[in-house]
Amino acid sequence: MGSRIPSHQLSSGLYVSGRPEQLKERPPTMGSRAVPYTGGDIKKSGELGKMFDLHLVDSPTSAPPPSKSSRPSSSSQHNSGSVRSGPNSGPVTKHSNSGPISKKSSGPISLQPTGLITSGPMMGSGSLGSSGSVGGGRRSGPLEQTASSGKTMYGSAVTSLSEDVKIGFKVSKAVVWAFLVILVTGLLVGGFLMVAVKKPIILVAAAGLLVPAVVVVLWNIAWGKKGLIGFVGRYPDAELRGAIDGQYVKVTGVVTCGSIPLESSYQKVGRCVYVSTELYEYKGWGGKPANPKHRCFSWGSRYSERYVADFYISDFQSGLRALVKAGYGAKVAPFVKPSTVVDVTKENRDLSPTFLRWLADRKLSSDDRVMRLKEGYIKEGSTVSVMGVVRRQDNILMVVPSTEPVSTGCQWARCLLPTYVEGLIVTCDDNQNADVVPV
């Protein structure tokens, strides 16, 4: 009679009573893997990219990336079945009938060449009024566009200086009227005495008073600009750390490009905060005038393009960095000496292909004319002096143009009348090639 007690044989060969122990199914184990080096690729950033809002948006036509399942551990396999579940190592993508649904991103973080991290519009580069409020937003990308003709075009964030710097003389109206009254009275009395008494002494005295006045006016017209530059050079530098809001200061330091770097038109010098290119023509006795105001035997401006944008300046006195509001149509008075890059004379008529292309892009004729092309720029890293008003708003230090004209005062030693100029004054050394600081 056989026994009904179940038994089974062990691996050692012994028989024991009881049923064999069933192996419990263990959950799959996840093997640790080394995180691959992403190299800055958004596709490989994973959770780190999501922390900085860096999402890759798939196109509607692209297929969803295949998901890779990790292989289950061999210890978890059993005769009763294999483990078919595993962690997904690829990106999770939701699908619908129309295709994969991708999560919309708020915009990638962009790192500017200046080292500033921006994401979308940033407050602080709009036009400023008298109250100092910001009237526009700063775009994190360059607004530079290249037309099909080859000419560089800029947006509204870059100020186009179509006119030359206007320098005027500021004299008291009372002094001007007193001088005119004395001059007219002397001429009338001198003319009457010369006719009646035949003594022109008073008329000579009146003429002697008029001649020095004319000489002084002509002297100021010829040397007014140099006197203004000398005044800016002698003006003491201020320390931005102690400057108060609304104070008119002069800041000297190294400049850095803002969000929109400029490029010179002819030489293609990049990373500039100010560029100017001017074409001059010489008119002889019967030549063609370059402009309606062009006089004979002189150089006249035929074409001019000058641009300036917002930039930063690092103060030498305190080391602080301020934003100079020169873009968005601000009034700027730059004093940068240009250099001659092309000189076409009657003896030298061979034009370079680069110069001919430059003329063709601007629809300028290249006939038999004596021409001279001058170009000036302020490159990043140059030493610049800026005169403007300090504005502090939302922990942002700015230098903005003054709403009132700036006067130099009467310079008696140089026989110069009070000279005034409007806008933000920007001066740069003549030789910048040796003074540029790498930034």
mmCIF file of N, CA, C and O in Angstrom, residues 87-129:
data_model
loop_
_atom_site.group_PDB
_atom_site.id
_atom_site.type_symbol
_atom_site.label_atom_id
_atom_site.label_comp_id
_atom_site.label_asym_id
_atom_site.label_seq_id
_atom_site.Cartn_x
_atom_site.Cartn_y
_atom_site.Cartn_z
ATOM 1 N N PRO A 87 11.331 49.237 -16.829
ATOM 2 C CA PRO A 87 11.337 50.711 -16.862
ATOM 3 C C PRO A 87 11.659 51.225 -18.249
ATOM 4 O O PRO A 87 12.423 50.614 -18.987
ATOM 5 N N ASN A 88 11.080 52.324 -18.582
ATOM 6 C CA ASN A 88 11.286 52.942 -19.888
ATOM 7 C C ASN A 88 12.443 53.921 -19.790
ATOM 8 O O ASN A 88 12.396 54.875 -19.023
ATOM 9 N N SER A 89 13.490 53.679 -20.569
ATOM 10 C CA SER A 89 14.660 54.554 -20.509
ATOM 11 C C SER A 89 14.597 55.704 -21.492
ATOM 12 O O SER A 89 15.459 56.553 -21.492
ATOM 13 N N GLY A 90 13.623 55.748 -22.381
ATOM 14 C CA GLY A 90 13.510 56.811 -23.366
ATOM 15 C C GLY A 90 12.519 57.857 -22.929
ATOM 16 O O GLY A 90 11.856 57.746 -21.894
ATOM 17 N N PRO A 91 12.385 58.976 -23.696
ATOM 18 C CA PRO A 91 11.423 60.024 -23.353
ATOM 19 C C PRO A 91 10.001 59.540 -23.522
ATOM 20 O O PRO A 91 9.673 58.799 -24.437
ATOM 21 N N VAL A 92 9.134 59.960 -22.613
ATOM 22 C CA VAL A 92 7.732 59.564 -22.650
ATOM 23 C C VAL A 92 6.984 60.505 -23.578
ATOM 24 O O VAL A 92 7.035 61.725 -23.400
ATOM 25 N N THR A 93 6.302 59.981 -24.557
ATOM 26 C CA THR A 93 5.569 60.782 -25.532
ATOM 27 C C THR A 93 4.143 60.299 -25.576
ATOM 28 O O THR A 93 3.886 59.107 -25.742
ATOM 29 N N LYS A 94 3.213 61.201 -25.410
ATOM 30 C CA LYS A 94 1.802 60.857 -25.476
ATOM 31 C C LYS A 94 1.336 60.935 -26.917
ATOM 32 O O LYS A 94 1.691 61.853 -27.642
ATOM 33 N N HIS A 95 0.509 59.950 -27.298
ATOM 34 C CA HIS A 95 0.034 59.875 -28.670
ATOM 35 C C HIS A 95 -1.465 60.082 -28.700
ATOM 36 O O HIS A 95 -2.185 59.737 -27.777
ATOM 37 N N SER A 96 -1.919 60.626 -29.767
ATOM 38 C CA SER A 96 -3.346 60.772 -30.038
ATOM 39 C C SER A 96 -3.603 60.296 -31.451
ATOM 40 O O SER A 96 -2.699 59.844 -32.153
ATOM 41 N N ASN A 97 -4.831 60.430 -31.887
ATOM 42 C CA ASN A 97 -5.156 59.981 -33.234
ATOM 43 C C ASN A 97 -4.455 60.806 -34.302
ATOM 44 O O ASN A 97 -4.223 60.339 -35.404
ATOM 45 N N SER A 98 -4.203 62.059 -33.991
ATOM 46 C CA SER A 98 -3.590 62.930 -34.984
ATOM 47 C C SER A 98 -2.077 62.912 -34.930
ATOM 48 O O SER A 98 -1.427 63.533 -35.759
ATOM 49 N N GLY A 99 -1.478 62.238 -33.960
ATOM 50 C CA GLY A 99 -0.027 62.200 -33.891
ATOM 51 C C GLY A 99 0.441 62.460 -32.476
ATOM 52 O O GLY A 99 -0.348 62.618 -31.541
ATOM 53 N N PRO A 100 1.740 62.527 -32.281
ATOM 54 C CA PRO A 100 2.283 62.737 -30.940
ATOM 55 C C PRO A 100 1.989 64.134 -30.436
ATOM 56 O O PRO A 100 1.969 65.096 -31.195
ATOM 57 N N ILE A 101 1.752 64.232 -29.161
ATOM 58 C CA ILE A 101 1.490 65.526 -28.520
ATOM 59 C C ILE A 101 2.771 65.965 -27.837
ATOM 60 O O ILE A 101 3.287 65.261 -26.965
ATOM 61 N N SER A 102 3.305 67.096 -28.227
ATOM 62 C CA SER A 102 4.539 67.598 -27.641
ATOM 63 C C SER A 102 4.222 68.736 -26.696
ATOM 64 O O SER A 102 3.337 69.549 -26.940
ATOM 65 N N LYS A 103 4.986 68.789 -25.643
ATOM 66 C CA LYS A 103 4.781 69.840 -24.649
ATOM 67 C C LYS A 103 5.394 71.137 -25.135
ATOM 68 O O LYS A 103 6.540 71.174 -25.572
ATOM 69 N N LYS A 104 4.637 72.214 -25.031
ATOM 70 C CA LYS A 104 5.119 73.516 -25.482
ATOM 71 C C LYS A 104 6.066 74.102 -24.446
ATOM 72 O O LYS A 104 5.842 74.011 -23.261
ATOM 73 N N SER A 105 7.099 74.723 -24.964
ATOM 74 C CA SER A 105 8.108 75.316 -24.086
ATOM 75 C C SER A 105 7.937 76.817 -24.042
ATOM 76 O O SER A 105 7.438 77.432 -24.979
ATOM 77 N N SER A 106 8.366 77.403 -22.951
ATOM 78 C CA SER A 106 8.275 78.864 -22.810
ATOM 79 C C SER A 106 9.420 79.580 -23.481
ATOM 80 O O SER A 106 9.500 80.792 -23.404
ATOM 81 N N GLY A 107 10.314 78.863 -24.113
ATOM 82 C CA GLY A 107 11.411 79.502 -24.819
ATOM 83 C C GLY A 107 12.740 79.097 -24.231
ATOM 84 O O GLY A 107 12.908 79.037 -23.019
ATOM 85 N N PRO A 108 13.708 78.795 -25.059
ATOM 86 C CA PRO A 108 14.998 78.374 -24.527
ATOM 87 C C PRO A 108 15.757 79.544 -23.928
ATOM 88 O O PRO A 108 15.560 80.699 -24.290
ATOM 89 N N ILE A 109 16.615 79.216 -23.008
ATOM 90 C CA ILE A 109 17.460 80.237 -22.397
ATOM 91 C C ILE A 109 18.593 80.544 -23.360
ATOM 92 O O ILE A 109 19.270 79.642 -23.836
ATOM 93 N N SER A 110 18.810 81.818 -23.652
ATOM 94 C CA SER A 110 19.862 82.231 -24.571
ATOM 95 C C SER A 110 20.962 82.938 -23.807
ATOM 96 O O SER A 110 20.692 83.771 -22.952
ATOM 97 N N LEU A 111 22.192 82.579 -24.134
ATOM 98 C CA LEU A 111 23.353 83.199 -23.505
ATOM 99 C C LEU A 111 23.923 84.215 -24.460
ATOM 100 O O LEU A 111 24.388 83.884 -25.550
ATOM 101 N N GLN A 112 23.880 85.485 -24.064
ATOM 102 C CA GLN A 112 24.348 86.553 -24.920
ATOM 103 C C GLN A 112 25.871 86.575 -24.950
ATOM 104 O O GLN A 112 26.529 86.066 -24.047
ATOM 105 N N PRO A 113 26.459 87.193 -26.008
ATOM 106 C CA PRO A 113 27.913 87.316 -26.033
ATOM 107 C C PRO A 113 28.470 88.132 -24.877
ATOM 108 O O PRO A 113 29.638 88.017 -24.551
ATOM 109 N N THR A 114 27.642 88.977 -24.266
ATOM 110 C CA THR A 114 28.106 89.777 -23.146
ATOM 111 C C THR A 114 28.127 89.008 -21.845
ATOM 112 O O THR A 114 28.572 89.539 -20.832
ATOM 113 N N GLY A 115 27.620 87.773 -21.830
ATOM 114 C CA GLY A 115 27.595 86.983 -20.614
ATOM 115 C C GLY A 115 26.302 87.093 -19.856
ATOM 116 O O GLY A 115 26.156 86.504 -18.792
ATOM 117 N N LEU A 116 25.328 87.848 -20.375
ATOM 118 C CA LEU A 116 24.045 88.012 -19.706
ATOM 119 C C LEU A 116 23.071 86.963 -20.198
ATOM 120 O O LEU A 116 22.956 86.715 -21.399
ATOM 121 N N ILE A 117 22.379 86.298 -19.289
ATOM 122 C CA ILE A 117 21.394 85.281 -19.644
ATOM 123 C C ILE A 117 20.033 85.940 -19.730
ATOM 124 O O ILE A 117 19.571 86.562 -18.776
ATOM 125 N N THR A 118 19.393 85.818 -20.876
ATOM 126 C CA THR A 118 18.079 86.418 -21.083
ATOM 127 C C THR A 118 17.139 85.355 -21.595
ATOM 128 O O THR A 118 17.544 84.381 -22.229
ATOM 129 N N SER A 119 15.867 85.532 -21.340
ATOM 130 C CA SER A 119 14.837 84.615 -21.832
ATOM 131 C C SER A 119 13.617 85.422 -22.180
ATOM 132 O O SER A 119 12.849 85.804 -21.323
ATOM 133 N N GLY A 120 13.472 85.743 -23.454
ATOM 134 C CA GLY A 120 12.346 86.550 -23.890
ATOM 135 C C GLY A 120 12.602 88.029 -23.659
ATOM 136 O O GLY A 120 13.710 88.477 -23.417
ATOM 137 N N PRO A 121 11.563 88.865 -23.743
ATOM 138 C CA PRO A 121 11.721 90.302 -23.563
ATOM 139 C C PRO A 121 12.216 90.628 -22.170
ATOM 140 O O PRO A 121 11.796 90.047 -21.184
ATOM 141 N N MET A 122 13.130 91.566 -22.141
ATOM 142 C CA MET A 122 13.709 91.988 -20.868
ATOM 143 C C MET A 122 13.526 93.475 -20.724
ATOM 144 O O MET A 122 13.772 94.237 -21.646
ATOM 145 N N MET A 123 13.096 93.895 -19.580
ATOM 146 C CA MET A 123 12.860 95.314 -19.322
ATOM 147 C C MET A 123 14.186 96.004 -19.110
ATOM 148 O O MET A 123 15.061 95.514 -18.417
ATOM 149 N N GLY A 124 14.329 97.162 -19.727
ATOM 150 C CA GLY A 124 15.535 97.927 -19.458
ATOM 151 C C GLY A 124 16.225 98.469 -20.682
ATOM 152 O O GLY A 124 17.252 99.098 -20.565
ATOM 153 N N SER A 125 15.740 98.251 -21.893
ATOM 154 C CA SER A 125 16.399 98.793 -23.059
ATOM 155 C C SER A 125 15.461 99.604 -23.942
ATOM 156 O O SER A 125 15.754 99.864 -25.077
ATOM 157 N N GLY A 126 14.333 99.998 -23.407
ATOM 158 C CA GLY A 126 13.432 100.844 -24.174
ATOM 159 C C GLY A 126 13.849 102.287 -24.083
ATOM 160 O O GLY A 126 14.787 102.671 -23.415
ATOM 161 N N SER A 127 13.139 103.136 -24.794
ATOM 162 C CA SER A 127 13.443 104.561 -24.755
ATOM 163 C C SER A 127 13.021 105.133 -23.419
ATOM 164 O O SER A 127 12.010 104.784 -22.859
ATOM 165 N N LEU A 128 13.820 106.054 -22.933
ATOM 166 C CA LEU A 128 13.576 106.665 -21.640
ATOM 167 C C LEU A 128 13.115 108.096 -21.830
ATOM 168 O O LEU A 128 13.684 108.846 -22.611
ATOM 169 N N GLY A 129 12.119 108.462 -21.093
ATOM 170 C CA GLY A 129 11.665 109.835 -21.117
ATOM 171 C C GLY A 129 12.343 110.641 -20.045
ATOM 172 O O GLY A 129 13.331 110.264 -19.433
#
